[in-house]
PDB file of C-alpha atoms and ligand atoms in Angstrom:
ATOM      1  CA  UNK A   1       0.329 -21.150   8.024  1.00 69.00           C
ATOM      2  CA  UNK A   2      -0.227 -24.568   9.579  1.00 65.00           C
ATOM      3  CA  UNK A   3      -3.369 -25.501  11.493  1.00 65.00           C
ATOM      4  CA  UNK A   4      -1.578 -25.669  14.826  1.00 68.00           C
ATOM      5  CA  UNK A   5       0.166 -22.329  14.368  1.00 79.00           C
ATOM      6  CA  UNK A   6      -1.358 -19.179  15.850  1.00 87.00           C
ATOM      7  CA  UNK A   7      -1.396 -15.908  13.953  1.00 89.00           C
ATOM      8  CA  UNK A   8       1.147 -14.454  16.389  1.00 89.00           C
ATOM      9  CA  UNK A   9       3.506 -17.382  15.850  1.00 92.00           C
ATOM     10  CA  UNK A  10       3.170 -17.166  12.092  1.00 94.00           C
ATOM     11  CA  UNK A  11       3.909 -13.443  12.178  1.00 94.00           C
ATOM     12  CA  UNK A  12       6.896 -13.953  14.500  1.00 93.00           C
ATOM     13  CA  UNK A  13       8.288 -16.452  11.989  1.00 94.00           C
ATOM     14  CA  UNK A  14       7.887 -13.948   9.130  1.00 96.00           C
ATOM     15  CA  UNK A  15       9.634 -11.267  11.162  1.00 95.00           C
ATOM     16  CA  UNK A  16      12.503 -13.656  11.848  1.00 95.00           C
ATOM     17  CA  UNK A  17      12.844 -14.527   8.153  1.00 94.00           C
ATOM     18  CA  UNK A  18      12.919 -10.851   7.317  1.00 92.00           C
ATOM     19  CA  UNK A  19      15.518 -10.228   9.971  1.00 91.00           C
ATOM     20  CA  UNK A  20      17.674 -13.081   8.601  1.00 90.00           C
ATOM     21  CA  UNK A  21      17.028 -11.914   5.030  1.00 89.00           C
ATOM     22  CA  UNK A  22      15.989 -15.464   4.230  1.00 91.00           C
ATOM     23  CA  UNK A  23      14.577 -14.812   0.774  1.00 91.00           C
ATOM     24  CA  UNK A  24      13.547 -18.423   0.107  1.00 93.00           C
ATOM     25  CA  UNK A  25      11.330 -18.300   3.151  1.00 95.00           C
ATOM     26  CA  UNK A  26      10.012 -14.852   2.273  1.00 95.00           C
ATOM     27  CA  UNK A  27       9.069 -16.227  -1.138  1.00 95.00           C
ATOM     28  CA  UNK A  28       7.230 -19.088   0.554  1.00 96.00           C
ATOM     29  CA  UNK A  29       5.413 -16.647   2.813  1.00 96.00           C
ATOM     30  CA  UNK A  30       4.269 -14.596  -0.176  1.00 97.00           C
ATOM     31  CA  UNK A  31       2.781 -17.707  -1.740  1.00 97.00           C
ATOM     32  CA  UNK A  32       1.034 -18.734   1.467  1.00 96.00           C
ATOM     33  CA  UNK A  33      -0.433 -15.242   1.937  1.00 96.00           C
ATOM     34  CA  UNK A  34      -1.719 -15.229  -1.638  1.00 95.00           C
ATOM     35  CA  UNK A  35      -3.387 -18.606  -1.108  1.00 95.00           C
ATOM     36  CA  UNK A  36      -4.967 -17.480   2.172  1.00 95.00           C
ATOM     37  CA  UNK A  37      -6.343 -14.298   0.617  1.00 93.00           C
ATOM     38  CA  UNK A  38      -7.886 -16.136  -2.323  1.00 92.00           C
ATOM     39  CA  UNK A  39      -9.171 -19.072  -0.251  1.00 93.00           C
ATOM     40  CA  UNK A  40     -12.799 -20.170  -0.459  1.00 92.00           C
ATOM     41  CA  UNK A  41     -12.817 -20.749   3.280  1.00 93.00           C
ATOM     42  CA  UNK A  42     -13.749 -17.673   5.296  1.00 90.00           C
ATOM     43  CA  UNK A  43     -11.486 -18.833   8.136  1.00 91.00           C
ATOM     44  CA  UNK A  44      -8.375 -18.562   5.958  1.00 93.00           C
ATOM     45  CA  UNK A  45      -9.464 -15.215   4.577  1.00 92.00           C
ATOM     46  CA  UNK A  46      -9.994 -13.823   8.091  1.00 92.00           C
ATOM     47  CA  UNK A  47      -6.591 -15.159   9.115  1.00 93.00           C
ATOM     48  CA  UNK A  48      -5.017 -13.484   6.099  1.00 94.00           C
ATOM     49  CA  UNK A  49      -6.275 -10.042   7.100  1.00 93.00           C
ATOM     50  CA  UNK A  50      -5.323 -10.722  10.697  1.00 93.00           C
ATOM     51  CA  UNK A  51      -1.763 -11.712   9.739  1.00 95.00           C
ATOM     52  CA  UNK A  52      -1.207  -8.683   7.510  1.00 94.00           C
ATOM     53  CA  UNK A  53      -2.589  -6.263  10.090  1.00 92.00           C
ATOM     54  CA  UNK A  54      -0.530  -7.862  12.825  1.00 91.00           C
ATOM     55  CA  UNK A  55       2.648  -7.806  10.691  1.00 94.00           C
ATOM     56  CA  UNK A  56       2.001  -4.197   9.734  1.00 92.00           C
ATOM     57  CA  UNK A  57       1.678  -3.175  13.357  1.00 88.00           C
ATOM     58  CA  UNK A  58       4.688  -5.176  14.478  1.00 86.00           C
ATOM     59  CA  UNK A  59       7.250  -4.731  11.734  1.00 89.00           C
ATOM     60  CA  UNK A  60       6.839  -1.583   9.646  1.00 89.00           C
ATOM     61  CA  UNK A  61       9.987  -0.074  11.144  1.00 88.00           C
ATOM     62  CA  UNK A  62      11.868  -3.195  10.130  1.00 91.00           C
ATOM     63  CA  UNK A  63      10.721  -2.941   6.512  1.00 93.00           C
ATOM     64  CA  UNK A  64      11.980   0.624   6.357  1.00 90.00           C
ATOM     65  CA  UNK A  65      15.341  -0.344   7.848  1.00 89.00           C
ATOM     66  CA  UNK A  66      15.788  -3.320   5.538  1.00 91.00           C
ATOM     67  CA  UNK A  67      14.991  -1.311   2.425  1.00 89.00           C
ATOM     68  CA  UNK A  68      17.393   1.386   3.471  1.00 85.00           C
ATOM     69  CA  UNK A  69      20.140  -1.215   4.062  1.00 85.00           C
ATOM     70  CA  UNK A  70      19.568  -3.081   0.824  1.00 83.00           C
ATOM     71  CA  UNK A  71      19.814   0.039  -1.307  1.00 73.00           C
ATOM     72  CA  UNK A  72      22.902   1.268   0.515  1.00 72.00           C
ATOM     73  CA  UNK A  73      24.923  -1.905   0.869  1.00 69.00           C
ATOM     74  CA  UNK A  74      23.798  -4.468  -1.653  1.00 63.00           C
ATOM     75  CA  UNK A  75      25.642  -4.542  -4.961  1.00 61.00           C
ATOM     76  CA  UNK A  76      24.702  -8.006  -6.077  1.00 60.00           C
ATOM     77  CA  UNK A  77      22.516  -8.670  -9.092  1.00 69.00           C
ATOM     78  CA  UNK A  78      19.825  -9.798  -6.674  1.00 82.00           C
ATOM     79  CA  UNK A  79      19.305  -6.370  -5.198  1.00 88.00           C
ATOM     80  CA  UNK A  80      16.208  -5.514  -7.183  1.00 91.00           C
ATOM     81  CA  UNK A  81      14.540  -8.874  -6.839  1.00 90.00           C
ATOM     82  CA  UNK A  82      15.247  -8.841  -3.092  1.00 91.00           C
ATOM     83  CA  UNK A  83      13.809  -5.369  -2.832  1.00 93.00           C
ATOM     84  CA  UNK A  84      10.783  -6.516  -4.762  1.00 94.00           C
ATOM     85  CA  UNK A  85      10.148  -9.392  -2.366  1.00 94.00           C
ATOM     86  CA  UNK A  86      10.361  -7.171   0.694  1.00 95.00           C
ATOM     87  CA  UNK A  87       8.113  -4.599  -0.935  1.00 96.00           C
ATOM     88  CA  UNK A  88       5.562  -7.202  -1.969  1.00 96.00           C
ATOM     89  CA  UNK A  89       5.345  -8.342   1.629  1.00 96.00           C
ATOM     90  CA  UNK A  90       5.067  -4.729   2.754  1.00 96.00           C
ATOM     91  CA  UNK A  91       2.273  -4.187   0.236  1.00 96.00           C
ATOM     92  CA  UNK A  92       0.232  -6.926   1.884  1.00 96.00           C
ATOM     93  CA  UNK A  93       0.608  -5.091   5.180  1.00 95.00           C
ATOM     94  CA  UNK A  94      -0.688  -1.792   3.815  1.00 94.00           C
ATOM     95  CA  UNK A  95      -4.220  -3.059   4.264  1.00 89.00           C
ATOM     96  CA  UNK A  96      -5.575  -0.297   6.462  1.00 88.00           C
ATOM     97  CA  UNK A  97      -5.137   3.460   6.700  1.00 87.00           C
ATOM     98  CA  UNK A  98      -3.755   2.882  10.203  1.00 87.00           C
ATOM     99  CA  UNK A  99      -0.854   0.808   8.904  1.00 90.00           C
ATOM    100  CA  UNK A 100      -0.300   3.198   5.974  1.00 92.00           C
ATOM    101  CA  UNK A 101       0.005   6.106   8.412  1.00 90.00           C
ATOM    102  CA  UNK A 102       2.358   4.040  10.520  1.00 88.00           C
ATOM    103  CA  UNK A 103       4.480   3.332   7.421  1.00 91.00           C
ATOM    104  CA  UNK A 104       4.617   7.034   6.623  1.00 91.00           C
ATOM    105  CA  UNK A 105       6.392   7.683   9.910  1.00 89.00           C
ATOM    106  CA  UNK A 106       9.336   6.190   8.000  1.00 90.00           C
ATOM    107  CA  UNK A 107       8.679   8.052   4.785  1.00 90.00           C
ATOM    108  CA  UNK A 108      12.288   9.116   4.165  1.00 90.00           C
ATOM    109  CA  UNK A 109      13.503   5.522   3.853  1.00 90.00           C
ATOM    110  CA  UNK A 110      10.380   4.270   2.145  1.00 92.00           C
ATOM    111  CA  UNK A 111      10.111   6.954  -0.494  1.00 93.00           C
ATOM    112  CA  UNK A 112      13.831   6.732  -1.257  1.00 92.00           C
ATOM    113  CA  UNK A 113      13.467   2.994  -1.894  1.00 93.00           C
ATOM    114  CA  UNK A 114      10.250   3.339  -3.909  1.00 95.00           C
ATOM    115  CA  UNK A 115      11.507   6.099  -6.193  1.00 95.00           C
ATOM    116  CA  UNK A 116      14.734   4.159  -6.570  1.00 93.00           C
ATOM    117  CA  UNK A 117      12.575   1.198  -7.615  1.00 93.00           C
ATOM    118  CA  UNK A 118      10.724   3.068 -10.330  1.00 95.00           C
ATOM    119  CA  UNK A 119      13.898   4.680 -11.635  1.00 94.00           C
ATOM    120  CA  UNK A 120      15.597   1.443 -12.668  1.00 91.00           C
ATOM    121  CA  UNK A 121      14.939  -0.608 -15.789  1.00 88.00           C
ATOM    122  CA  UNK A 122      16.262  -4.014 -14.794  1.00 89.00           C
ATOM    123  CA  UNK A 123      13.307  -5.374 -12.892  1.00 91.00           C
ATOM    124  CA  UNK A 124       9.926  -4.727 -14.423  1.00 91.00           C
ATOM    125  CA  UNK A 125       8.024  -6.351 -11.570  1.00 93.00           C
ATOM    126  CA  UNK A 126       9.741  -4.068  -9.062  1.00 95.00           C
ATOM    127  CA  UNK A 127       8.586  -1.011 -11.018  1.00 95.00           C
ATOM    128  CA  UNK A 128       5.022  -2.278 -10.810  1.00 95.00           C
ATOM    129  CA  UNK A 129       5.211  -3.077  -7.105  1.00 96.00           C
ATOM    130  CA  UNK A 130       6.631   0.363  -6.351  1.00 96.00           C
ATOM    131  CA  UNK A 131       3.883   2.171  -8.277  1.00 97.00           C
ATOM    132  CA  UNK A 132       1.243   0.146  -6.447  1.00 96.00           C
ATOM    133  CA  UNK A 133       2.705   1.071  -3.064  1.00 96.00           C
ATOM    134  CA  UNK A 134       3.150   4.734  -4.034  1.00 96.00           C
ATOM    135  CA  UNK A 135      -0.558   4.839  -4.874  1.00 96.00           C
ATOM    136  CA  UNK A 136      -1.484   3.443  -1.462  1.00 95.00           C
ATOM    137  CA  UNK A 137       0.772   5.922   0.338  1.00 94.00           C
ATOM    138  CA  UNK A 138      -0.782   8.741  -1.656  1.00 93.00           C
ATOM    139  CA  UNK A 139      -4.145   7.878  -0.139  1.00 90.00           C
ATOM    140  CA  UNK A 140      -2.861   9.009   3.260  1.00 86.00           C
ATOM    141  CA  UNK A 141      -3.396  12.640   2.415  1.00 77.00           C
ATOM    142  CA  UNK A 142      -3.264  15.686   0.252  1.00 77.00           C
ATOM    143  CA  UNK A 143       0.158  16.690   1.515  1.00 81.00           C
ATOM    144  CA  UNK A 144       1.684  13.722  -0.231  1.00 88.00           C
ATOM    145  CA  UNK A 145       0.271  14.806  -3.608  1.00 89.00           C
ATOM    146  CA  UNK A 146       2.407  17.922  -3.512  1.00 89.00           C
ATOM    147  CA  UNK A 147       5.398  16.019  -2.155  1.00 90.00           C
ATOM    148  CA  UNK A 148       5.257  13.374  -4.895  1.00 93.00           C
ATOM    149  CA  UNK A 149       4.952  15.996  -7.619  1.00 92.00           C
ATOM    150  CA  UNK A 150       7.986  17.725  -6.175  1.00 92.00           C
ATOM    151  CA  UNK A 151       9.993  14.497  -6.228  1.00 94.00           C
ATOM    152  CA  UNK A 152       9.083  14.154  -9.917  1.00 95.00           C
ATOM    153  CA  UNK A 153       6.332  11.544 -10.076  1.00 95.00           C
ATOM    154  CA  UNK A 154       4.816  13.075 -13.248  1.00 96.00           C
ATOM    155  CA  UNK A 155       8.075  12.647 -15.128  1.00 96.00           C
ATOM    156  CA  UNK A 156       8.327   9.074 -13.893  1.00 97.00           C
ATOM    157  CA  UNK A 157       4.771   8.258 -14.974  1.00 96.00           C
ATOM    158  CA  UNK A 158       5.444   9.852 -18.342  1.00 96.00           C
ATOM    159  CA  UNK A 159       8.573   7.854 -19.087  1.00 96.00           C
ATOM    160  CA  UNK A 160       7.077   4.565 -17.905  1.00 96.00           C
ATOM    161  CA  UNK A 161       3.875   4.917 -19.914  1.00 96.00           C
ATOM    162  CA  UNK A 162       5.864   6.017 -22.950  1.00 94.00           C
ATOM    163  CA  UNK A 163       8.142   3.017 -22.976  1.00 92.00           C
ATOM    164  CA  UNK A 164       5.214   0.612 -22.527  1.00 91.00           C
ATOM    165  CA  UNK A 165       3.423   1.731 -25.638  1.00 88.00           C
ATOM    166  CA  UNK A 166       2.416  -1.312 -27.637  1.00 84.00           C
ATOM    167  CA  UNK A 167       3.029  -3.602 -24.653  1.00 85.00           C
ATOM    168  CA  UNK A 168      -0.145  -5.066 -23.232  1.00 84.00           C
ATOM    169  CA  UNK A 169       1.022  -7.906 -21.019  1.00 84.00           C
ATOM    170  CA  UNK A 170       0.026  -8.055 -17.379  1.00 87.00           C
ATOM    171  CA  UNK A 171       3.044  -6.145 -15.957  1.00 89.00           C
ATOM    172  CA  UNK A 172       2.971  -3.247 -18.417  1.00 90.00           C
ATOM    173  CA  UNK A 173      -0.807  -2.960 -18.029  1.00 92.00           C
ATOM    174  CA  UNK A 174      -0.648  -2.971 -14.242  1.00 93.00           C
ATOM    175  CA  UNK A 175       2.169  -0.435 -14.231  1.00 95.00           C
ATOM    176  CA  UNK A 176       0.218   1.899 -16.513  1.00 95.00           C
ATOM    177  CA  UNK A 177      -2.966   1.322 -14.477  1.00 95.00           C
ATOM    178  CA  UNK A 178      -1.224   2.431 -11.287  1.00 96.00           C
ATOM    179  CA  UNK A 179       0.298   5.436 -13.047  1.00 97.00           C
ATOM    180  CA  UNK A 180      -3.282   6.271 -14.071  1.00 96.00           C
ATOM    181  CA  UNK A 181      -4.538   5.939 -10.514  1.00 95.00           C
ATOM    182  CA  UNK A 182      -1.720   8.121  -9.226  1.00 95.00           C
ATOM    183  CA  UNK A 183      -2.406  10.839 -11.819  1.00 95.00           C
ATOM    184  CA  UNK A 184      -6.093  10.732 -10.924  1.00 93.00           C
ATOM    185  CA  UNK A 185      -5.581  11.027  -7.161  1.00 92.00           C
ATOM    186  CA  UNK A 186      -3.153  13.916  -7.633  1.00 92.00           C
ATOM    187  CA  UNK A 187      -5.507  15.679 -10.059  1.00 90.00           C
ATOM    188  CA  UNK A 188      -8.488  15.210  -7.798  1.00 86.00           C
ATOM    189  CA  UNK A 189      -7.049  15.885  -4.409  1.00 82.00           C
ATOM    190  CA  UNK A 190      -3.970  17.975  -5.031  1.00 81.00           C
ATOM    191  CA  UNK A 191      -3.970  21.700  -4.367  1.00 79.00           C
ATOM    192  CA  UNK A 192      -5.855  24.137  -6.568  1.00 79.00           C
ATOM    193  CA  UNK A 193      -4.706  24.124 -10.149  1.00 82.00           C
ATOM    194  CA  UNK A 194      -3.347  20.604  -9.948  1.00 86.00           C
ATOM    195  CA  UNK A 195      -6.053  19.206 -12.182  1.00 86.00           C
ATOM    196  CA  UNK A 196      -5.154  21.597 -15.002  1.00 88.00           C
ATOM    197  CA  UNK A 197      -1.516  20.738 -14.513  1.00 90.00           C
ATOM    198  CA  UNK A 198      -2.216  17.009 -14.823  1.00 92.00           C
ATOM    199  CA  UNK A 199      -4.362  17.410 -17.943  1.00 92.00           C
ATOM    200  CA  UNK A 200      -1.648  19.489 -19.578  1.00 93.00           C
ATOM    201  CA  UNK A 201       1.101  17.091 -18.518  1.00 94.00           C
ATOM    202  CA  UNK A 202       3.037  14.871 -20.913  1.00 96.00           C
ATOM    203  CA  UNK A 203       2.222  11.902 -18.691  1.00 96.00           C
ATOM    204  CA  UNK A 204      -1.505  12.392 -19.230  1.00 95.00           C
ATOM    205  CA  UNK A 205      -1.088  12.744 -22.988  1.00 95.00           C
ATOM    206  CA  UNK A 206       1.015   9.580 -23.119  1.00 95.00           C
ATOM    207  CA  UNK A 207      -1.632   7.824 -21.061  1.00 95.00           C
ATOM    208  CA  UNK A 208      -4.457   8.780 -23.416  1.00 94.00           C
ATOM    209  CA  UNK A 209      -2.494   7.610 -26.409  1.00 93.00           C
ATOM    210  CA  UNK A 210      -1.549   4.340 -24.646  1.00 93.00           C
ATOM    211  CA  UNK A 211      -5.167   3.547 -23.880  1.00 91.00           C
ATOM    212  CA  UNK A 212      -6.441   4.485 -27.328  1.00 89.00           C
ATOM    213  CA  UNK A 213      -4.001   2.084 -28.889  1.00 86.00           C
ATOM    214  CA  UNK A 214      -4.791  -0.993 -26.815  1.00 82.00           C
ATOM    215  CA  UNK A 215      -6.116  -3.357 -29.445  1.00 73.00           C
ATOM    216  CA  UNK A 216      -5.730  -6.853 -28.186  1.00 69.00           C
ATOM    217  CA  UNK A 217      -4.873  -7.032 -24.531  1.00 66.00           C
ATOM    218  CA  UNK A 218      -3.770 -10.415 -23.203  1.00 72.00           C
ATOM    219  CA  UNK A 219      -6.787 -12.537 -22.318  1.00 77.00           C
ATOM    220  CA  UNK A 220      -8.008 -11.847 -18.803  1.00 78.00           C
ATOM    221  CA  UNK A 221      -6.609  -8.315 -18.670  1.00 82.00           C
ATOM    222  CA  UNK A 222      -9.564  -6.604 -20.358  1.00 85.00           C
ATOM    223  CA  UNK A 223     -10.833  -5.408 -16.970  1.00 87.00           C
ATOM    224  CA  UNK A 224      -7.563  -3.513 -16.378  1.00 89.00           C
ATOM    225  CA  UNK A 225      -8.060  -1.632 -19.632  1.00 89.00           C
ATOM    226  CA  UNK A 226     -11.667  -0.741 -18.821  1.00 90.00           C
ATOM    227  CA  UNK A 227     -10.565   0.442 -15.365  1.00 91.00           C
ATOM    228  CA  UNK A 228      -8.103   2.785 -17.083  1.00 93.00           C
ATOM    229  CA  UNK A 229     -10.895   4.169 -19.249  1.00 93.00           C
ATOM    230  CA  UNK A 230     -13.073   4.822 -16.187  1.00 92.00           C
ATOM    231  CA  UNK A 231     -10.291   6.626 -14.332  1.00 92.00           C
ATOM    232  CA  UNK A 232      -9.323   8.719 -17.354  1.00 93.00           C
ATOM    233  CA  UNK A 233     -12.970   9.793 -17.640  1.00 92.00           C
ATOM    234  CA  UNK A 234     -12.798  10.867 -14.000  1.00 89.00           C
ATOM    235  CA  UNK A 235      -9.677  12.914 -14.672  1.00 89.00           C
ATOM    236  CA  UNK A 236     -11.364  14.586 -17.646  1.00 87.00           C
ATOM    237  CA  UNK A 237     -14.396  15.656 -15.672  1.00 82.00           C
ATOM    238  CA  UNK A 238     -14.277  19.381 -15.198  1.00 60.00           C
ATOM    239  CA  UNK A 239     -14.100  20.329 -11.517  1.00 60.00           C
ATOM    240  CA  UNK A 240     -16.564  23.194 -12.071  1.00 50.00           C
ATOM    241  CA  UNK A 241     -19.237  20.796 -13.269  1.00 45.00           C
ATOM    242  CA  UNK A 242     -18.791  18.838 -10.127  1.00 49.00           C
ATOM    243  CA  UNK A 243     -19.374  21.793  -7.877  1.00 49.00           C
ATOM    244  CA  UNK A 244     -22.400  22.904  -9.894  1.00 45.00           C
ATOM    245  CA  UNK A 245     -24.012  19.512  -9.499  1.00 43.00           C
ATOM    246  CA  UNK A 246     -23.495  19.826  -5.775  1.00 43.00           C
ATOM    247  CA  UNK A 247     -20.830  17.167  -5.469  1.00 45.00           C
ATOM    248  CA  UNK A 248     -18.432  18.090  -2.762  1.00 47.00           C
ATOM    249  CA  UNK A 249     -14.804  17.122  -2.886  1.00 57.00           C
ATOM    250  CA  UNK A 250     -14.536  14.624  -0.159  1.00 62.00           C
ATOM    251  CA  UNK A 251     -11.429  12.702   0.556  1.00 64.00           C
ATOM    252  CA  UNK A 252     -12.445   9.079   1.050  1.00 77.00           C
ATOM    253  CA  UNK A 253      -9.128   7.266   1.143  1.00 81.00           C
ATOM    254  CA  UNK A 254     -10.574   4.345   3.067  1.00 82.00           C
ATOM    255  CA  UNK A 255     -13.026   3.495   0.295  1.00 83.00           C
ATOM    256  CA  UNK A 256     -10.336   3.781  -2.371  1.00 86.00           C
ATOM    257  CA  UNK A 257      -7.999   1.604  -0.367  1.00 88.00           C
ATOM    258  CA  UNK A 258     -10.612  -1.086   0.256  1.00 86.00           C
ATOM    259  CA  UNK A 259     -11.434  -1.078  -3.440  1.00 86.00           C
ATOM    260  CA  UNK A 260      -7.786  -1.474  -4.286  1.00 88.00           C
ATOM    261  CA  UNK A 261      -7.080  -4.366  -1.955  1.00 88.00           C
ATOM    262  CA  UNK A 262     -10.340  -6.180  -2.576  1.00 83.00           C
ATOM    263  CA  UNK A 263     -12.082  -5.621   0.765  1.00 80.00           C
ATOM    264  CA  UNK A 264     -15.269  -4.505  -0.884  1.00 68.00           C
ATOM    265  CA  UNK A 265     -17.933  -6.125   1.225  1.00 64.00           C
ATOM    266  CA  UNK A 266     -16.750  -5.384   4.699  1.00 68.00           C
ATOM    267  CA  UNK A 267     -13.623  -4.295   6.437  1.00 75.00           C
ATOM    268  CA  UNK A 268     -11.600  -6.810   8.383  1.00 86.00           C
ATOM    269  CA  UNK A 269     -10.399  -4.963  11.441  1.00 88.00           C
ATOM    270  CA  UNK A 270      -8.975  -6.653  14.490  1.00 91.00           C
ATOM    271  CA  UNK A 271      -8.238  -5.605  18.052  1.00 93.00           C
ATOM    272  CA  UNK A 272      -4.575  -4.544  18.270  1.00 92.00           C
ATOM    273  CA  UNK A 273      -4.007  -6.323  21.551  1.00 92.00           C
ATOM    274  CA  UNK A 274      -1.979  -9.487  20.765  1.00 88.00           C
ATOM    275  CA  UNK A 275      -3.749 -11.478  23.452  1.00 88.00           C
ATOM    276  CA  UNK A 276      -7.146 -10.658  21.914  1.00 91.00           C
ATOM    277  CA  UNK A 277      -7.038  -9.952  18.135  1.00 90.00           C
ATOM    278  CA  UNK A 278     -10.812 -10.289  17.980  1.00 91.00           C
ATOM    279  CA  UNK A 279     -12.449  -9.229  14.731  1.00 89.00           C
ATOM    280  CA  UNK A 280     -14.401  -6.001  15.106  1.00 85.00           C
ATOM    281  CA  UNK A 281     -17.928  -6.044  13.781  1.00 80.00           C
ATOM    282  CA  UNK A 282     -18.809  -3.587  11.022  1.00 73.00           C
ATOM    283  CA  UNK A 283     -20.172  -0.318  12.311  1.00 73.00           C
ATOM    284  CA  UNK A 284     -19.237  -1.126  15.898  1.00 78.00           C
ATOM    285  CA  UNK A 285     -17.628   1.733  17.776  1.00 84.00           C
ATOM    286  CA  UNK A 286     -13.928   1.042  18.079  1.00 86.00           C
ATOM    287  CA  UNK A 287     -11.687   2.402  20.793  1.00 91.00           C
ATOM    288  CA  UNK A 288      -8.464   4.031  19.567  1.00 91.00           C
ATOM    289  CA  UNK A 289      -5.195   4.684  21.356  1.00 91.00           C
ATOM    290  CA  UNK A 290      -5.525   8.313  22.429  1.00 88.00           C
ATOM    291  CA  UNK A 291      -1.886   9.046  21.565  1.00 88.00           C
ATOM    292  CA  UNK A 292      -1.430   7.664  18.072  1.00 86.00           C
ATOM    293  CA  UNK A 293      -5.085   7.137  17.060  1.00 83.00           C
ATOM    294  CA  UNK A 294      -3.878   4.084  15.147  1.00 85.00           C
ATOM    295  CA  UNK A 295      -4.011   1.113  17.516  1.00 90.00           C
ATOM    296  CA  UNK A 296      -7.585  -0.187  17.850  1.00 91.00           C
ATOM    297  CA  UNK A 297      -9.280  -2.039  20.649  1.00 93.00           C
ATOM    298  CA  UNK A 298     -12.537  -3.742  21.647  1.00 92.00           C
ATOM    299  CA  UNK A 299     -12.494  -2.147  25.087  1.00 93.00           C
ATOM    300  CA  UNK A 300     -10.357  -0.504  27.746  1.00 94.00           C
ATOM    301  CA  UNK A 301      -9.059  -3.809  29.090  1.00 94.00           C
ATOM    302  CA  UNK A 302      -7.543  -4.682  25.713  1.00 94.00           C
ATOM    303  CA  UNK A 303      -6.064  -1.207  25.470  1.00 95.00           C
ATOM    304  CA  UNK A 304      -4.458  -1.415  28.916  1.00 94.00           C
ATOM    305  CA  UNK A 305      -3.171  -4.905  28.243  1.00 94.00           C
ATOM    306  CA  UNK A 306      -1.522  -3.811  24.970  1.00 93.00           C
ATOM    307  CA  UNK A 307      -0.042  -0.678  26.546  1.00 93.00           C
ATOM    308  CA  UNK A 308       1.575  -2.802  29.233  1.00 92.00           C
ATOM    309  CA  UNK A 309       2.810  -5.503  26.834  1.00 89.00           C
ATOM    310  CA  UNK A 310       4.503  -3.347  24.212  1.00 86.00           C
ATOM    311  CA  UNK A 311       2.474  -0.448  22.881  1.00 90.00           C
ATOM    312  CA  UNK A 312       4.074   1.820  25.455  1.00 89.00           C
ATOM    313  CA  UNK A 313       7.297   1.323  23.447  1.00 86.00           C
ATOM    314  CA  UNK A 314       5.796   1.135  19.975  1.00 84.00           C
ATOM    315  CA  UNK A 315       3.095   3.810  20.057  1.00 87.00           C
ATOM    316  CA  UNK A 316       3.635   5.967  16.993  1.00 78.00           C
ATOM    317  CA  UNK A 317       3.471   9.160  19.001  1.00 77.00           C
ATOM    318  CA  UNK A 318       6.519   8.006  20.901  1.00 76.00           C
ATOM    319  CA  UNK A 319       8.329   6.967  17.721  1.00 72.00           C
ATOM    320  CA  UNK A 320       7.654  10.347  16.101  1.00 73.00           C
ATOM    321  CA  UNK A 321       8.972  12.082  19.188  1.00 74.00           C
ATOM    322  CA  UNK A 322      12.133   9.953  19.173  1.00 74.00           C
ATOM    323  CA  UNK A 323      12.731  10.692  15.510  1.00 71.00           C
ATOM    324  CA  UNK A 324      12.585  14.404  16.204  1.00 68.00           C
ATOM    325  CA  UNK A 325      15.186  14.311  18.959  1.00 63.00           C
TER     326      UNK A 325
HETATM  327 ZN1  LIG B   1      -9.647  -6.861  22.199  1.00 77.97          ZN
HETATM  328 ZN1  LIG B   2      -0.657   4.517  20.412  1.00 77.97          ZN
END
């Protein structure tokens, strides 16, 4: 993003590159976003979160369409790496529960692409990206735990952990870490009896044996291994003990998401009105669109302005209605 470019212009450019399937440019964008996120300058970091929120609000439907097209039409050897690039960009956008819920309005296309991605062996990075996104989608609610189990996520976790035994590079470790996170979320927040099912599952047994056998992880990846240990300990914890100690089972997807994407200190949330995009202070009461409860505003003026400019067309409530008819 250049100094003279506004966030809206930068996002419009990304959308155009996606539309043109210009993968060189998409690659460039991924690098720029990574640099912005990691920047020492607060200004760049704020712009990063603004860009990804803005892109998520503007283009989720496009991501779903592109993924659907690529899997159906593409037969070139680039299919998986192209899919991976689009998904990596999508992953940046899944930076708030609002955008994740918006993405789930297109769950048929998205889940088809993601499960397709973890059920191929050609592109290891794609497998990892897909597991990371599946974890984020899972945070949207308990219903998805049951749905993922039905699609066969336990079998997928099992086979991926199994074939990574003895491999402790960054990709295998990250893939196994996200399998671990997925197993944990399902065990914790799935319906009654799910925890027992997870502990008895082959995937969980493979996971325990994978972690026990990590001897010399690649330098710099030790933290991934200790994270796995922490999560496995959480899975092991007996649910009865938890109730006895008075801990209630609360679903705090927001906290888990912020942990995952590195927004630990405070949330970066911006007004959804393109002409405003002001950062919302922590703890400040935010106004939501009454129809979708996803678009967020500083005040009624911003809400009205956005409704007039394009939210009338893009409000999720309207999209859901259209999909039903
Ligand atoms: Zn505003
Ligand atoms: Zn709305």
